[in-house]
Amino acid sequence: EESIGIIVELFDKNPEIRERLVGIDLAGNEGATKPSELRDSFMPLLERCIKITIHAGETESVDSIWEAVYHLSADRIGHGLKLLDKPELLGRFIDKNIGVEMCLCSNYQIVGFNQSDRKYPLKQYLERGLKVTVNTDDQGISKTNLTGDFIKAAQLCPDLTLWDCIVLIRNSLSVAFCDSVTKNRLMHEFEDEILRIVTQEFA
């Protein structure tokens, strides 16, 4: 709550901060506080239409994802591993273009997909049309970078294709917290580069 107060004060008083602040990320111990308990604290951010990412559904149930979307109006969800437990919520993600930031190295270390019989849901999310992306989570703790997380994606999802990776990158542009002009420019640059590579490869 104190941090939100500082952010709001800077946002209101400093035009440069207002231009540079693209969003707020809530991360930490999911079990410590439910998203629904943070609604009042988050109201100043919601009133200012600041974009929000909430880490949910990594160690807690799908209910934490539901609360993050319905109580905190999350634009993106970090992890979201339990979405398949509530198909109607997954449909809501598709309808509202809510991004799912999948942090493979972090999930590998914390949840231990390598040691369980659960299938990592990245490929299934892609097949259902979710705007899923590959992310690093906390690079210092996980000791990774984006390349490392894509490698981990290939290890945890052996059926992941090159086309899937292209879609993952395009998704990251689609759900980026930037203005529409910048987003469209980046999307065009990305698509032009992909076309150039494909043309060069198959010419």
XYZ file of N, CA and C in Angstrom:
609
model
N 0.825 -1.198 0.000
C 0.000 0.000 0.000
C 0.865 1.257 0.000
N 1.930 1.212 0.795
C 2.855 2.353 0.842
C 3.502 2.586 -0.523
N 3.912 1.487 -1.171
C 4.532 1.593 -2.498
C 3.556 2.192 -3.513
N 2.301 1.763 -3.453
C 1.292 2.290 -4.370
C 1.105 3.786 -4.142
N 1.105 4.199 -2.863
C 0.975 5.614 -2.546
C 2.094 6.434 -3.159
N 3.326 5.935 -3.098
C 4.484 6.624 -3.675
C 4.347 6.710 -5.194
N 3.949 5.584 -5.803
C 3.789 5.534 -7.262
C 2.733 6.538 -7.718
N 1.603 6.567 -7.033
C 0.511 7.464 -7.405
C 0.925 8.926 -7.254
N 1.637 9.217 -6.183
C 2.093 10.590 -5.961
C 3.036 11.041 -7.077
N 3.977 10.170 -7.442
C 4.900 10.488 -8.533
C 4.152 10.618 -9.857
N 3.209 9.733 -10.071
C 2.417 9.735 -11.306
C 1.637 11.046 -11.454
N 1.070 11.517 -10.346
C 0.239 12.723 -10.383
C 1.064 14.002 -10.511
N 2.249 14.009 -9.913
C 3.022 15.250 -9.822
C 4.107 15.399 -10.878
N 4.495 14.280 -11.503
C 5.633 14.329 -12.406
C 5.228 13.857 -13.807
N 5.080 14.784 -14.751
C 4.664 14.405 -16.120
C 5.622 13.415 -16.782
N 6.916 13.516 -16.458
C 7.889 12.599 -17.055
C 7.658 11.177 -16.564
N 7.370 11.031 -15.287
C 7.054 9.706 -14.728
C 5.780 9.175 -15.376
N 4.806 10.047 -15.547
C 3.532 9.644 -16.137
C 3.735 9.106 -17.551
N 4.666 9.689 -18.288
C 4.940 9.230 -19.643
C 5.738 7.932 -19.663
N 6.595 7.755 -18.657
C 7.493 6.591 -18.657
C 6.917 5.371 -17.943
N 5.993 5.591 -17.039
C 5.415 4.477 -16.274
C 4.424 3.724 -17.159
N 4.797 2.525 -17.575
C 3.934 1.771 -18.493
C 3.044 0.761 -17.772
N 3.388 0.406 -16.542
C 2.578 -0.562 -15.823
C 3.171 -0.903 -14.469
N 2.384 -1.623 -13.674
C 2.784 -2.052 -12.328
C 2.749 -3.577 -12.279
N 3.761 -4.166 -11.645
C 3.860 -5.627 -11.523
C 3.797 -6.013 -10.055
N 2.837 -6.857 -9.696
C 2.744 -7.362 -8.330
C 3.253 -8.795 -8.306
N 4.333 -9.013 -7.571
C 4.921 -10.354 -7.462
C 5.230 -10.638 -5.989
N 5.571 -11.877 -5.711
C 5.905 -12.251 -4.336
C 5.225 -13.552 -3.951
N 5.109 -13.768 -2.664
C 4.502 -14.974 -2.131
C 2.993 -14.950 -2.355
N 2.517 -15.776 -3.273
C 1.090 -15.797 -3.596
C 0.216 -16.128 -2.393
N 0.721 -17.017 -1.543
C -0.074 -17.476 -0.416
C -0.211 -16.453 0.692
N 0.593 -15.402 0.670
C 0.594 -14.422 1.764
C -0.659 -13.547 1.753
N -1.070 -13.114 0.583
C -2.228 -12.219 0.460
C -3.011 -12.549 -0.808
N -4.308 -12.679 -0.685
C -5.151 -12.937 -1.856
C -5.334 -11.653 -2.654
N -5.410 -11.756 -3.979
C -5.663 -10.554 -4.793
C -6.906 -9.791 -4.359
N -7.952 -10.511 -3.950
C -9.196 -9.846 -3.545
C -8.985 -8.941 -2.339
N -7.996 -9.267 -1.507
C -7.722 -8.459 -0.315
C -6.978 -7.165 -0.651
N -6.518 -7.049 -1.889
C -5.751 -5.879 -2.307
C -6.578 -4.894 -3.128
N -7.854 -5.176 -3.310
C -8.712 -4.354 -4.182
C -8.674 -2.875 -3.786
N -8.904 -2.595 -2.518
C -8.937 -1.198 -2.080
C -7.597 -0.513 -2.295
N -6.517 -1.233 -2.014
C -5.177 -0.669 -2.181
C -4.890 -0.351 -3.641
N -5.430 -1.162 -4.539
C -5.163 -0.995 -5.968
C -6.061 0.039 -6.647
N -7.108 0.494 -5.952
C -8.052 1.418 -6.572
C -7.389 2.673 -7.148
N -6.406 3.291 -6.466
C -5.764 4.470 -7.060
C -5.088 4.158 -8.399
N -4.546 2.954 -8.560
C -3.941 2.562 -9.842
C -5.020 2.361 -10.898
N -6.109 1.716 -10.503
C -7.210 1.463 -11.433
C -7.864 2.769 -11.868
N -8.009 3.706 -10.933
C -8.611 5.000 -11.253
C -7.784 5.760 -12.286
N -6.478 5.529 -12.279
C -5.581 6.210 -13.222
C -5.325 5.373 -14.476
N -6.024 4.256 -14.568
C -5.946 3.370 -15.754
C -4.513 2.906 -16.011
N -3.761 2.671 -14.950
C -2.402 2.147 -15.079
C -2.487 0.646 -15.320
N -1.777 0.163 -16.307
C -1.811 -1.266 -16.646
C -1.171 -2.079 -15.519
N -1.681 -3.311 -15.348
C -1.289 -4.114 -14.185
C -0.970 -5.556 -14.582
N 0.146 -6.049 -14.045
C 0.489 -7.465 -14.129
C 0.450 -8.046 -12.717
N -0.187 -9.190 -12.557
C -0.253 -9.867 -11.263
C 0.319 -11.272 -11.420
N 1.265 -11.635 -10.564
C 1.767 -13.005 -10.563
C 0.768 -13.873 -9.789
N 0.191 -14.842 -10.475
C -0.847 -15.681 -9.856
C -0.881 -17.041 -10.540
N -1.280 -18.054 -9.771
C -1.462 -19.381 -10.342
C -0.175 -20.148 -10.564
N 0.900 -19.759 -9.861
C 2.128 -20.557 -9.925
C 2.115 -21.591 -8.796
N 1.964 -21.111 -7.567
C 1.932 -22.023 -6.420
C 0.534 -22.139 -5.812
N -0.351 -21.183 -6.141
C -1.722 -21.217 -5.626
C -2.678 -21.728 -6.702
N -3.926 -21.932 -6.327
C -4.914 -22.510 -7.237
C -5.362 -21.503 -8.292
N -6.206 -21.972 -9.199
C -6.743 -21.122 -10.257
C -7.571 -19.969 -9.686
N -8.043 -20.109 -8.448
C -8.815 -19.033 -7.822
C -8.003 -17.748 -7.703
N -6.705 -17.887 -7.506
C -5.858 -16.688 -7.403
C -5.803 -15.949 -8.733
N -5.852 -16.695 -9.844
C -5.882 -16.071 -11.174
C -7.215 -15.369 -11.379
N -8.306 -16.042 -11.011
C -9.634 -15.449 -11.138
C -9.712 -14.144 -10.363
N -9.216 -14.141 -9.135
C -9.256 -12.934 -8.310
C -8.407 -11.817 -8.913
N -7.258 -12.170 -9.470
C -6.388 -11.161 -10.072
C -7.071 -10.477 -11.250
N -7.849 -11.257 -12.012
C -8.545 -10.712 -13.182
C -9.788 -9.928 -12.776
N -10.576 -10.472 -11.858
C -11.863 -9.859 -11.535
C -11.795 -8.827 -10.414
N -10.843 -8.946 -9.496
C -10.725 -7.976 -8.408
C -9.702 -6.887 -8.699
N -8.645 -7.227 -9.456
C -7.585 -6.253 -9.695
C -7.484 -5.849 -11.161
N -8.385 -6.348 -11.989
C -8.427 -5.982 -13.413
C -7.072 -6.153 -14.097
N -6.416 -7.275 -13.833
C -5.087 -7.525 -14.398
C -5.122 -7.553 -15.921
N -4.183 -6.831 -16.541
C -4.033 -6.855 -17.992
C -3.195 -8.048 -18.427
N -2.303 -8.471 -17.532
C -1.477 -9.660 -17.786
C -1.351 -10.438 -16.477
N -1.138 -11.729 -16.619
C -0.925 -12.601 -15.463
C 0.446 -13.251 -15.590
N 1.230 -13.139 -14.527
C 2.504 -13.838 -14.489
C 2.280 -15.284 -14.064
N 2.821 -16.221 -14.815
C 2.738 -17.671 -14.567
C 1.424 -18.260 -15.090
N 0.344 -18.148 -14.307
C -0.950 -18.641 -14.779
C -0.965 -20.128 -15.079
N -0.216 -20.899 -14.319
C -0.068 -22.329 -14.623
C -1.355 -23.131 -14.446
N -2.288 -22.617 -13.660
C -3.481 -23.400 -13.316
C -4.707 -23.053 -14.160
N -4.546 -22.302 -15.226
C -5.691 -21.835 -16.011
C -6.545 -22.974 -16.571
N -5.926 -24.090 -16.888
C -6.687 -25.212 -17.457
C -7.677 -25.796 -16.456
N -7.516 -25.454 -15.167
C -8.440 -25.945 -14.143
C -9.785 -25.230 -14.193
N -9.856 -24.135 -14.945
C -11.109 -23.370 -15.035
C -11.286 -22.897 -16.479
N -11.785 -23.787 -17.360
C -11.872 -23.473 -18.797
C -12.627 -22.191 -19.121
N -13.665 -21.884 -18.317
C -14.437 -20.664 -18.596
C -13.592 -19.408 -18.340
N -12.666 -19.480 -17.401
C -11.766 -18.350 -17.152
C -10.761 -18.237 -18.293
N -10.307 -19.366 -18.796
C -9.399 -19.374 -19.940
C -10.070 -18.687 -21.132
N -11.351 -18.938 -21.314
C -12.096 -18.272 -22.378
C -12.155 -16.775 -22.179
N -12.257 -16.360 -20.944
C -12.263 -14.930 -20.622
C -10.938 -14.281 -21.029
N -9.839 -14.979 -20.805
C -8.519 -14.485 -21.189
C -8.454 -14.244 -22.698
N -9.008 -15.179 -23.449
C -8.994 -15.058 -24.914
C -9.857 -13.878 -25.353
N -11.055 -13.769 -24.776
C -11.983 -12.703 -25.165
C -11.415 -11.320 -24.846
N -10.731 -11.193 -23.713
C -10.242 -9.890 -23.252
C -8.780 -9.632 -23.608
N -8.169 -10.565 -24.339
C -6.777 -10.381 -24.761
C -5.833 -10.199 -23.566
N -6.070 -10.955 -22.501
C -5.221 -10.889 -21.304
C -3.977 -11.744 -21.538
N -2.815 -11.164 -21.334
C -1.570 -11.880 -21.563
C -1.216 -12.819 -20.422
N -0.532 -13.907 -20.756
C -0.041 -14.861 -19.756
C 1.478 -14.950 -19.897
N 2.179 -14.448 -18.898
C 3.643 -14.439 -18.918
C 4.160 -15.740 -18.304
N 4.636 -16.655 -19.124
C 5.117 -17.935 -18.612
C 6.633 -17.861 -18.398
N 7.026 -18.165 -17.180
C 8.427 -18.034 -16.764
C 8.997 -19.428 -16.535
N 9.524 -20.011 -17.592
C 9.822 -21.441 -17.581
C 10.936 -21.819 -16.616
N 12.019 -21.054 -16.600
C 13.122 -21.386 -15.691
C 12.677 -21.263 -14.237
N 11.920 -20.227 -13.933
C 11.403 -20.036 -12.587
C 10.470 -21.174 -12.199
N 9.543 -21.532 -13.103
C 8.610 -22.632 -12.828
C 9.343 -23.956 -12.662
N 10.380 -24.157 -13.457
C 11.206 -25.366 -13.377
C 11.844 -25.467 -11.993
N 12.323 -24.316 -11.482
C 13.010 -24.301 -10.191
C 12.047 -24.361 -9.013
N 10.934 -23.625 -9.105
C 10.028 -23.482 -7.964
C 8.965 -24.574 -7.912
N 8.357 -24.866 -9.062
C 7.259 -25.830 -9.096
C 7.756 -27.237 -9.394
N 8.843 -27.334 -10.169
C 9.443 -28.634 -10.433
C 8.715 -29.466 -11.450
N 8.398 -28.881 -12.602
C 7.712 -29.645 -13.649
C 8.560 -30.818 -14.139
N 9.876 -30.679 -14.010
C 10.753 -31.769 -14.445
C 10.611 -33.002 -13.559
N 10.113 -32.821 -12.340
C 10.027 -33.934 -11.394
C 8.595 -34.436 -11.223
N 7.667 -33.870 -11.950
C 6.264 -34.261 -11.788
C 5.749 -34.891 -13.075
N 4.563 -35.452 -12.971
C 3.964 -36.039 -14.173
C 3.011 -35.047 -14.837
N 2.993 -33.812 -14.347
C 2.177 -32.785 -14.984
C 2.872 -32.262 -16.228
N 2.091 -32.005 -17.256
C 2.642 -31.474 -18.490
C 2.655 -29.958 -18.422
N 3.769 -29.357 -18.789
C 3.843 -27.905 -18.775
C 2.844 -27.366 -19.803
N 1.997 -26.396 -19.418
C 0.843 -26.043 -20.268
C 1.103 -25.055 -21.408
N 2.333 -24.660 -21.639
C 2.623 -23.647 -22.661
C 2.023 -23.994 -24.028
N 2.289 -25.192 -24.513
C 1.796 -25.605 -25.836
C 0.273 -25.642 -25.865
N -0.338 -26.133 -24.803
C -1.794 -26.187 -24.745
C -2.401 -24.792 -24.779
N -1.758 -23.854 -24.099
C -2.234 -22.467 -24.107
C -2.164 -21.891 -25.522
N -1.071 -22.159 -26.208
C -0.920 -21.683 -27.583
C -2.022 -22.261 -28.470
N -2.267 -23.549 -28.332
C -3.276 -24.222 -29.163
C -4.682 -23.670 -28.920
N -4.923 -23.165 -27.714
C -6.239 -22.608 -27.388
C -6.356 -21.122 -27.740
N -5.256 -20.538 -28.202
C -5.311 -19.145 -28.648
C -5.044 -18.112 -27.579
N -4.483 -18.533 -26.440
C -4.117 -17.576 -25.398
C -2.941 -16.716 -25.849
N -2.907 -15.466 -25.401
C -1.769 -14.594 -25.685
C -0.666 -14.902 -24.665
N -0.066 -16.068 -24.828
C 0.973 -16.519 -23.907
C 2.336 -16.058 -24.421
N 3.220 -15.693 -23.484
C 4.563 -15.233 -23.828
C 5.595 -15.962 -22.985
N 6.848 -15.903 -23.417
C 7.959 -16.461 -22.629
C 8.643 -15.306 -21.917
N 8.816 -15.450 -20.608
C 9.382 -14.385 -19.777
C 10.439 -14.935 -18.821
N 11.217 -14.033 -18.245
C 12.325 -14.461 -17.380
C 11.997 -14.436 -15.899
N 10.853 -13.849 -15.499
C 10.557 -13.644 -14.086
C 11.679 -12.808 -13.479
N 12.237 -13.221 -12.338
C 13.343 -12.478 -11.699
C 14.661 -13.056 -12.199
N 15.335 -12.326 -13.088
C 16.562 -12.846 -13.708
C 17.653 -13.121 -12.686
N 17.709 -12.295 -11.636
C 18.747 -12.475 -10.615
C 18.568 -13.761 -9.833
N 17.323 -14.047 -9.462
C 17.045 -15.254 -8.679
C 17.106 -16.501 -9.556
N 16.474 -16.427 -10.728
C 16.424 -17.597 -11.608
C 17.719 -17.807 -12.387
N 18.578 -16.777 -12.404
C 19.851 -16.837 -13.135
C 19.624 -17.267 -14.588
N 18.805 -16.493 -15.263
C 18.471 -16.816 -16.647
C 18.357 -15.538 -17.461
N 18.133 -15.704 -18.746
C 17.797 -14.603 -19.638
C 16.738 -15.135 -20.596
N 16.292 -14.303 -21.531
C 15.201 -14.727 -22.406
C 15.591 -15.937 -23.256
N 16.839 -15.971 -23.711
C 17.318 -17.133 -24.475
C 17.230 -18.397 -23.631
N 17.639 -18.288 -22.373
C 17.577 -19.431 -21.462
C 16.164 -19.933 -21.256
N 15.209 -19.011 -21.201
C 13.817 -19.428 -21.013
C 13.233 -20.069 -22.266
N 13.667 -19.611 -23.436
C 13.213 -20.277 -24.669
C 13.821 -21.682 -24.774
N 15.070 -21.829 -24.345
C 15.688 -23.163 -24.325
C 14.926 -24.071 -23.363
N 14.575 -23.536 -22.187
C 13.811 -24.316 -21.217
C 12.431 -24.667 -21.788
N 11.853 -23.761 -22.572
C 10.564 -24.045 -23.215
C 10.690 -25.254 -24.138
N 11.790 -25.300 -24.893
C 12.013 -26.430 -25.804
C 12.192 -27.734 -25.026
N 12.807 -27.643 -23.834
C 13.031 -28.844 -23.015
C 11.738 -29.330 -22.367
N 10.931 -28.395 -21.845
C 9.706 -28.778 -21.151
C 8.558 -29.069 -22.118
N 8.667 -28.554 -23.345
C 7.622 -28.767 -24.360
C 8.279 -29.283 -25.633
N 8.600 -30.566 -25.697
C 9.329 -31.126 -26.843
C 8.613 -30.948 -28.176
N 7.283 -30.736 -28.135
C 6.533 -30.580 -29.389
C 6.426 -29.112 -29.824
N 7.148 -28.237 -29.148
C 7.148 -26.822 -29.517
C 7.853 -26.658 -30.858
N 7.240 -25.902 -31.766
C 7.790 -25.730 -33.113
C 8.402 -24.338 -33.275
N 9.121 -24.162 -34.369
C 9.672 -22.845 -34.690
C 8.540 -21.843 -34.876
N 7.470 -22.276 -35.526
C 6.323 -21.389 -35.707
C 5.740 -20.977 -34.362
N 5.677 -21.911 -33.410
C 5.195 -21.577 -32.060
C 6.046 -20.464 -31.452
N 7.353 -20.546 -31.655
C 8.260 -19.528 -31.097
C 8.005 -18.166 -31.734
N 7.716 -18.165 -33.022
C 7.378 -16.913 -33.707
C 6.090 -16.328 -33.125
N 5.099 -17.191 -32.882
C 3.833 -16.745 -32.289
C 4.072 -16.197 -30.885
N 4.923 -16.847 -30.114
C 5.232 -16.387 -28.753
C 5.835 -14.986 -28.774
N 6.740 -14.746 -29.697
C 7.361 -13.423 -29.804
C 6.319 -12.390 -30.241
N 5.501 -12.768 -31.221
C 4.458 -11.838 -31.686
C 3.469 -11.544 -30.564
N 3.136 -12.541 -29.760
C 2.246 -12.336 -28.611
C 2.815 -11.298 -27.649
N 4.132 -11.350 -27.447
C 4.754 -10.414 -26.505
C 4.594 -8.977 -26.981
N 4.592 -8.772 -28.282
C 4.349 -7.439 -28.825
C 2.872 -7.066 -28.676
N 2.012 -8.042 -28.871
C 0.568 -7.808 -28.807
C 0.123 -7.356 -27.421
N 0.745 -7.901 -26.359
C 0.322 -7.562 -24.988
C 1.295 -6.609 -24.297
N 2.208 -6.016 -25.065
C 3.192 -5.089 -24.488
C 2.497 -3.864 -23.908
N 3.054 -3.351 -22.806
C 2.516 -2.149 -22.172
C 3.142 -0.905 -22.810
N 2.787 -0.644 -24.045
C 3.276 0.563 -24.711
C 2.129 1.158 -25.520
N 2.313 2.368 -25.991
C 1.243 3.020 -26.730
C 1.022 2.321 -28.070
N -0.144 2.538 -28.653
C -0.531 1.821 -29.866
C 0.377 2.142 -31.053
N 0.871 3.378 -31.128
C 1.761 3.750 -32.231
C 3.052 2.952 -32.161
N 3.646 2.901 -30.965
C 4.884 2.133 -30.769
C 4.640 0.648 -31.018
N 3.520 0.148 -30.514
C 3.197 -1.273 -30.678
C 3.054 -1.637 -32.154
N 2.344 -0.802 -32.905
C 2.154 -1.066 -34.339
C 3.471 -1.012 -35.095
N 4.325 -0.063 -34.715
C 5.630 0.042 -35.380
C 6.463 -1.210 -35.122
N 6.508 -1.646 -33.862
C 7.284 -2.837 -33.513
C 6.726 -4.083 -34.199
N 5.390 -4.164 -34.277
C 4.762 -5.313 -34.916
C 5.114 -5.368 -36.404
N 5.080 -4.215 -37.063
C 5.427 -4.163 -38.489
C 6.903 -4.525 -38.698
N 7.773 -4.014 -37.840
C 9.205 -4.316 -37.956
C 9.444 -5.814 -37.769
N 8.763 -6.394 -36.795
C 8.899 -7.830 -36.528
C 8.421 -8.654 -37.723
N 7.244 -8.317 -38.242
C 6.685 -9.075 -39.359
C 7.525 -8.914 -40.625
N 8.069 -7.716 -40.834
C 8.961 -7.502 -41.987
C 10.217 -8.354 -41.868
N 10.750 -8.456 -40.642
C 11.961 -9.247 -40.424
C 11.686 -10.735 -40.635
N 10.539 -11.215 -40.140
C 10.168 -12.611 -40.335
C 10.005 -12.908 -41.829
N 9.345 -12.009 -42.549
C 9.165 -12.185 -43.991
C 10.507 -12.209 -44.715
N 11.423 -11.350 -44.278
C 12.757 -11.302 -44.890
C 13.478 -12.627 -44.684
N 13.411 -13.150 -43.463
C 14.100 -14.416 -43.146
C 13.502 -15.575 -43.937
N 12.169 -15.632 -43.960
C 11.483 -16.717 -44.676
C 11.812 -16.646 -46.179
N 11.767 -15.441 -46.744
C 12.057 -15.261 -48.155
C 13.488 -15.683 -48.475
N 14.411 -15.317 -47.597
C 15.822 -15.661 -47.787
C 16.035 -17.172 -47.698
N 15.334 -17.805 -46.751
C 15.509 -19.249 -46.522
C 14.954 -20.079 -47.660
N 13.804 -19.656 -48.198
C 13.083 -20.500 -49.137
C 13.078 -19.955 -50.568
N 13.887 -18.924 -50.799
C 13.969 -18.367 -52.151
C 14.650 -19.365 -53.099
